[in-house]
């Protein structure tokens, strides 16, 4: 049974920085759920390069997800992210990162390699308690 943990907004930057250092060899699948475009798979089995929180300019607060390999990157931009959740399996590994945006859309980042990325990499003193939340 998976646990869903919300990452508080104040901890996004630290969490995503840790993720970028630890997850660069982990292939991911990105799916988007959005009422305007429907549910779509964006990429599959590409290594996660990182998730960046925009800190300047007109896109401040937005998220940029980058996946890919040398010379072939794919970027997915999330405007007005509202909440970030981790879905953690019984072994303590991250199954999925779910990012909800202000328009009730959701971006899901699934870790394709097993075992997945250990949640402890991101959660070290950066996250509050478990939250009952809509998981991926």
PDB file of C-alpha atoms in Angstrom:
ATOM      1  CA  UNK A   1       0.000   0.000   0.000  1.00  0.00           C
ATOM      2  CA  UNK A   2       1.512   3.312  -1.073  1.00  0.00           C
ATOM      3  CA  UNK A   3       1.726   6.350   1.174  1.00  0.00           C
ATOM      4  CA  UNK A   4       1.093   9.829  -0.182  1.00  0.00           C
ATOM      5  CA  UNK A   5       3.173  12.621   1.317  1.00  0.00           C
ATOM      6  CA  UNK A   6       2.758  16.314   0.523  1.00  0.00           C
ATOM      7  CA  UNK A   7       5.900  18.400   0.135  1.00  0.00           C
ATOM      8  CA  UNK A   8       5.268  21.838   1.649  1.00  0.00           C
ATOM      9  CA  UNK A   9       5.818  24.707  -0.807  1.00  0.00           C
ATOM     10  CA  UNK A  10       8.595  26.169   1.387  1.00  0.00           C
ATOM     11  CA  UNK A  11      10.577  22.949   0.849  1.00  0.00           C
ATOM     12  CA  UNK A  12      10.158  22.544  -2.914  1.00  0.00           C
ATOM     13  CA  UNK A  13      13.458  24.174  -3.802  1.00  0.00           C
ATOM     14  CA  UNK A  14      15.500  22.002  -1.413  1.00  0.00           C
ATOM     15  CA  UNK A  15      13.624  18.847  -2.400  1.00  0.00           C
ATOM     16  CA  UNK A  16      14.043  19.433  -6.140  1.00  0.00           C
ATOM     17  CA  UNK A  17      17.735  20.256  -5.704  1.00  0.00           C
ATOM     18  CA  UNK A  18      18.259  16.921  -3.911  1.00  0.00           C
ATOM     19  CA  UNK A  19      16.249  15.169  -6.583  1.00  0.00           C
ATOM     20  CA  UNK A  20      18.432  16.653  -9.316  1.00  0.00           C
ATOM     21  CA  UNK A  21      21.584  15.353  -7.627  1.00  0.00           C
ATOM     22  CA  UNK A  22      20.240  11.854  -6.925  1.00  0.00           C
ATOM     23  CA  UNK A  23      17.889  10.933  -9.764  1.00  0.00           C
ATOM     24  CA  UNK A  24      19.772  11.756 -12.951  1.00  0.00           C
ATOM     25  CA  UNK A  25      20.109   8.112 -13.995  1.00  0.00           C
ATOM     26  CA  UNK A  26      16.501   7.198 -13.216  1.00  0.00           C
ATOM     27  CA  UNK A  27      14.294   6.814 -16.286  1.00  0.00           C
ATOM     28  CA  UNK A  28      10.880   8.399 -15.871  1.00  0.00           C
ATOM     29  CA  UNK A  29       7.527   8.572 -17.600  1.00  0.00           C
ATOM     30  CA  UNK A  30       5.656  11.877 -17.555  1.00  0.00           C
ATOM     31  CA  UNK A  31       1.892  11.978 -17.894  1.00  0.00           C
ATOM     32  CA  UNK A  32      -0.325  15.050 -17.871  1.00  0.00           C
ATOM     33  CA  UNK A  33      -3.954  15.112 -16.784  1.00  0.00           C
ATOM     34  CA  UNK A  34      -5.700  18.282 -17.917  1.00  0.00           C
ATOM     35  CA  UNK A  35      -9.280  19.029 -18.812  1.00  0.00           C
ATOM     36  CA  UNK A  36      -8.249  21.169 -21.833  1.00  0.00           C
ATOM     37  CA  UNK A  37      -6.014  18.574 -23.506  1.00  0.00           C
ATOM     38  CA  UNK A  38      -7.162  15.391 -21.766  1.00  0.00           C
ATOM     39  CA  UNK A  39      -4.806  12.776 -20.340  1.00  0.00           C
ATOM     40  CA  UNK A  40      -1.562  12.412 -22.282  1.00  0.00           C
ATOM     41  CA  UNK A  41       1.743  10.638 -21.938  1.00  0.00           C
ATOM     42  CA  UNK A  42       4.470  13.193 -22.649  1.00  0.00           C
ATOM     43  CA  UNK A  43       7.662  11.095 -22.425  1.00  0.00           C
ATOM     44  CA  UNK A  44       8.673   7.567 -21.516  1.00  0.00           C
ATOM     45  CA  UNK A  45      11.900   5.996 -20.268  1.00  0.00           C
ATOM     46  CA  UNK A  46      14.037   9.133 -20.391  1.00  0.00           C
ATOM     47  CA  UNK A  47      16.398   9.993 -17.541  1.00  0.00           C
ATOM     48  CA  UNK A  48      15.268  12.754 -15.215  1.00  0.00           C
ATOM     49  CA  UNK A  49      17.655  15.714 -15.440  1.00  0.00           C
ATOM     50  CA  UNK A  50      15.863  17.801 -12.841  1.00  0.00           C
ATOM     51  CA  UNK A  51      12.931  19.848 -11.663  1.00  0.00           C
ATOM     52  CA  UNK A  52      13.643  23.558 -11.332  1.00  0.00           C
ATOM     53  CA  UNK A  53      11.635  26.138  -9.441  1.00  0.00           C
ATOM     54  CA  UNK A  54      11.703  29.494 -11.234  1.00  0.00           C
ATOM     55  CA  UNK A  55      12.879  32.174  -8.806  1.00  0.00           C
ATOM     56  CA  UNK A  56      13.035  35.237 -11.074  1.00  0.00           C
ATOM     57  CA  UNK A  57      11.176  37.029 -13.811  1.00  0.00           C
ATOM     58  CA  UNK A  58       7.633  36.672 -15.053  1.00  0.00           C
ATOM     59  CA  UNK A  59       7.610  32.893 -14.466  1.00  0.00           C
ATOM     60  CA  UNK A  60       8.500  33.106 -10.772  1.00  0.00           C
ATOM     61  CA  UNK A  61       7.048  30.144  -8.885  1.00  0.00           C
ATOM     62  CA  UNK A  62       6.597  28.002 -12.017  1.00  0.00           C
ATOM     63  CA  UNK A  63       8.243  24.583 -12.365  1.00  0.00           C
ATOM     64  CA  UNK A  64      10.352  23.279 -15.255  1.00  0.00           C
ATOM     65  CA  UNK A  65      10.836  19.506 -15.566  1.00  0.00           C
ATOM     66  CA  UNK A  66      13.756  18.430 -17.757  1.00  0.00           C
ATOM     67  CA  UNK A  67      14.349  14.874 -18.976  1.00  0.00           C
ATOM     68  CA  UNK A  68      16.619  13.447 -21.630  1.00  0.00           C
ATOM     69  CA  UNK A  69      20.110  12.503 -22.605  1.00  0.00           C
ATOM     70  CA  UNK A  70      23.102  14.355 -24.011  1.00  0.00           C
ATOM     71  CA  UNK A  71      21.901  16.744 -26.705  1.00  0.00           C
ATOM     72  CA  UNK A  72      18.296  15.550 -26.533  1.00  0.00           C
ATOM     73  CA  UNK A  73      16.338  17.204 -23.734  1.00  0.00           C
ATOM     74  CA  UNK A  74      12.602  17.544 -23.288  1.00  0.00           C
ATOM     75  CA  UNK A  75      11.223  20.258 -21.016  1.00  0.00           C
ATOM     76  CA  UNK A  76       7.765  20.409 -19.508  1.00  0.00           C
ATOM     77  CA  UNK A  77       6.647  23.723 -17.991  1.00  0.00           C
ATOM     78  CA  UNK A  78       4.078  23.883 -15.187  1.00  0.00           C
ATOM     79  CA  UNK A  79       2.452  27.251 -14.620  1.00  0.00           C
ATOM     80  CA  UNK A  80       1.131  28.101 -11.191  1.00  0.00           C
ATOM     81  CA  UNK A  81       1.937  24.826  -9.380  1.00  0.00           C
ATOM     82  CA  UNK A  82      -0.234  24.490  -6.302  1.00  0.00           C
ATOM     83  CA  UNK A  83       0.759  21.234  -4.565  1.00  0.00           C
ATOM     84  CA  UNK A  84       3.431  18.547  -4.835  1.00  0.00           C
ATOM     85  CA  UNK A  85       2.974  14.981  -3.584  1.00  0.00           C
ATOM     86  CA  UNK A  86       5.201  11.922  -3.385  1.00  0.00           C
ATOM     87  CA  UNK A  87       3.703   8.469  -3.726  1.00  0.00           C
ATOM     88  CA  UNK A  88       6.002   6.168  -1.746  1.00  0.00           C
ATOM     89  CA  UNK A  89       5.791   2.358  -1.922  1.00  0.00           C
ATOM     90  CA  UNK A  90       6.062  -0.047   1.020  1.00  0.00           C
ATOM     91  CA  UNK A  91       9.841  -0.314   0.505  1.00  0.00           C
ATOM     92  CA  UNK A  92      10.276   3.445   0.961  1.00  0.00           C
ATOM     93  CA  UNK A  93      10.910   4.176  -2.726  1.00  0.00           C
ATOM     94  CA  UNK A  94       9.245   6.930  -4.744  1.00  0.00           C
ATOM     95  CA  UNK A  95       6.764   5.545  -7.271  1.00  0.00           C
ATOM     96  CA  UNK A  96       5.565   8.901  -8.493  1.00  0.00           C
ATOM     97  CA  UNK A  97       5.771  12.651  -8.005  1.00  0.00           C
ATOM     98  CA  UNK A  98       2.410  14.357  -8.586  1.00  0.00           C
ATOM     99  CA  UNK A  99       2.299  18.103  -9.222  1.00  0.00           C
ATOM    100  CA  UNK A 100      -1.095  19.794  -9.179  1.00  0.00           C
ATOM    101  CA  UNK A 101      -1.448  23.163 -10.876  1.00  0.00           C
ATOM    102  CA  UNK A 102      -3.805  26.075 -10.305  1.00  0.00           C
ATOM    103  CA  UNK A 103      -6.084  24.970 -13.178  1.00  0.00           C
ATOM    104  CA  UNK A 104      -6.783  21.577 -11.556  1.00  0.00           C
ATOM    105  CA  UNK A 105      -4.384  19.863 -13.936  1.00  0.00           C
ATOM    106  CA  UNK A 106      -1.855  17.324 -12.769  1.00  0.00           C
ATOM    107  CA  UNK A 107       1.605  16.285 -13.953  1.00  0.00           C
ATOM    108  CA  UNK A 108       2.695  12.799 -12.906  1.00  0.00           C
ATOM    109  CA  UNK A 109       6.347  11.747 -12.941  1.00  0.00           C
ATOM    110  CA  UNK A 110       6.655   7.959 -12.636  1.00  0.00           C
ATOM    111  CA  UNK A 111      10.005   6.340 -11.840  1.00  0.00           C
ATOM    112  CA  UNK A 112      10.429   3.446 -14.271  1.00  0.00           C
ATOM    113  CA  UNK A 113      13.490   1.755 -12.744  1.00  0.00           C
ATOM    114  CA  UNK A 114      13.029  -0.720  -9.932  1.00  0.00           C
ATOM    115  CA  UNK A 115      13.800  -0.293  -7.187  1.00  0.00           C
ATOM    116  CA  UNK A 116      12.758   3.324  -7.429  1.00  0.00           C
ATOM    117  CA  UNK A 117      14.505   6.321  -5.932  1.00  0.00           C
ATOM    118  CA  UNK A 118      14.573   6.091  -2.109  1.00  0.00           C
ATOM    119  CA  UNK A 119      12.201   8.677  -0.638  1.00  0.00           C
ATOM    120  CA  UNK A 120      14.684   9.352   2.164  1.00  0.00           C
ATOM    121  CA  UNK A 121      16.825  11.199  -0.407  1.00  0.00           C
ATOM    122  CA  UNK A 122      14.157  13.911  -0.612  1.00  0.00           C
ATOM    123  CA  UNK A 123      12.526  13.725   2.774  1.00  0.00           C
ATOM    124  CA  UNK A 124      15.482  14.336   5.083  1.00  0.00           C
ATOM    125  CA  UNK A 125      14.062  17.050   7.331  1.00  0.00           C
ATOM    126  CA  UNK A 126      12.273  18.727   4.413  1.00  0.00           C
ATOM    127  CA  UNK A 127       8.735  17.382   4.635  1.00  0.00           C
ATOM    128  CA  UNK A 128       5.967  17.476   7.192  1.00  0.00           C
ATOM    129  CA  UNK A 129       3.853  14.487   8.091  1.00  0.00           C
ATOM    130  CA  UNK A 130       1.835  12.303   5.788  1.00  0.00           C
ATOM    131  CA  UNK A 131      -1.185  13.916   4.217  1.00  0.00           C
ATOM    132  CA  UNK A 132      -4.312  12.238   2.990  1.00  0.00           C
ATOM    133  CA  UNK A 133      -4.335  13.444  -0.564  1.00  0.00           C
ATOM    134  CA  UNK A 134      -5.360  12.480  -4.058  1.00  0.00           C
ATOM    135  CA  UNK A 135      -2.479  10.288  -5.138  1.00  0.00           C
ATOM    136  CA  UNK A 136      -1.417   9.505  -8.673  1.00  0.00           C
TER     137      UNK A 136
END
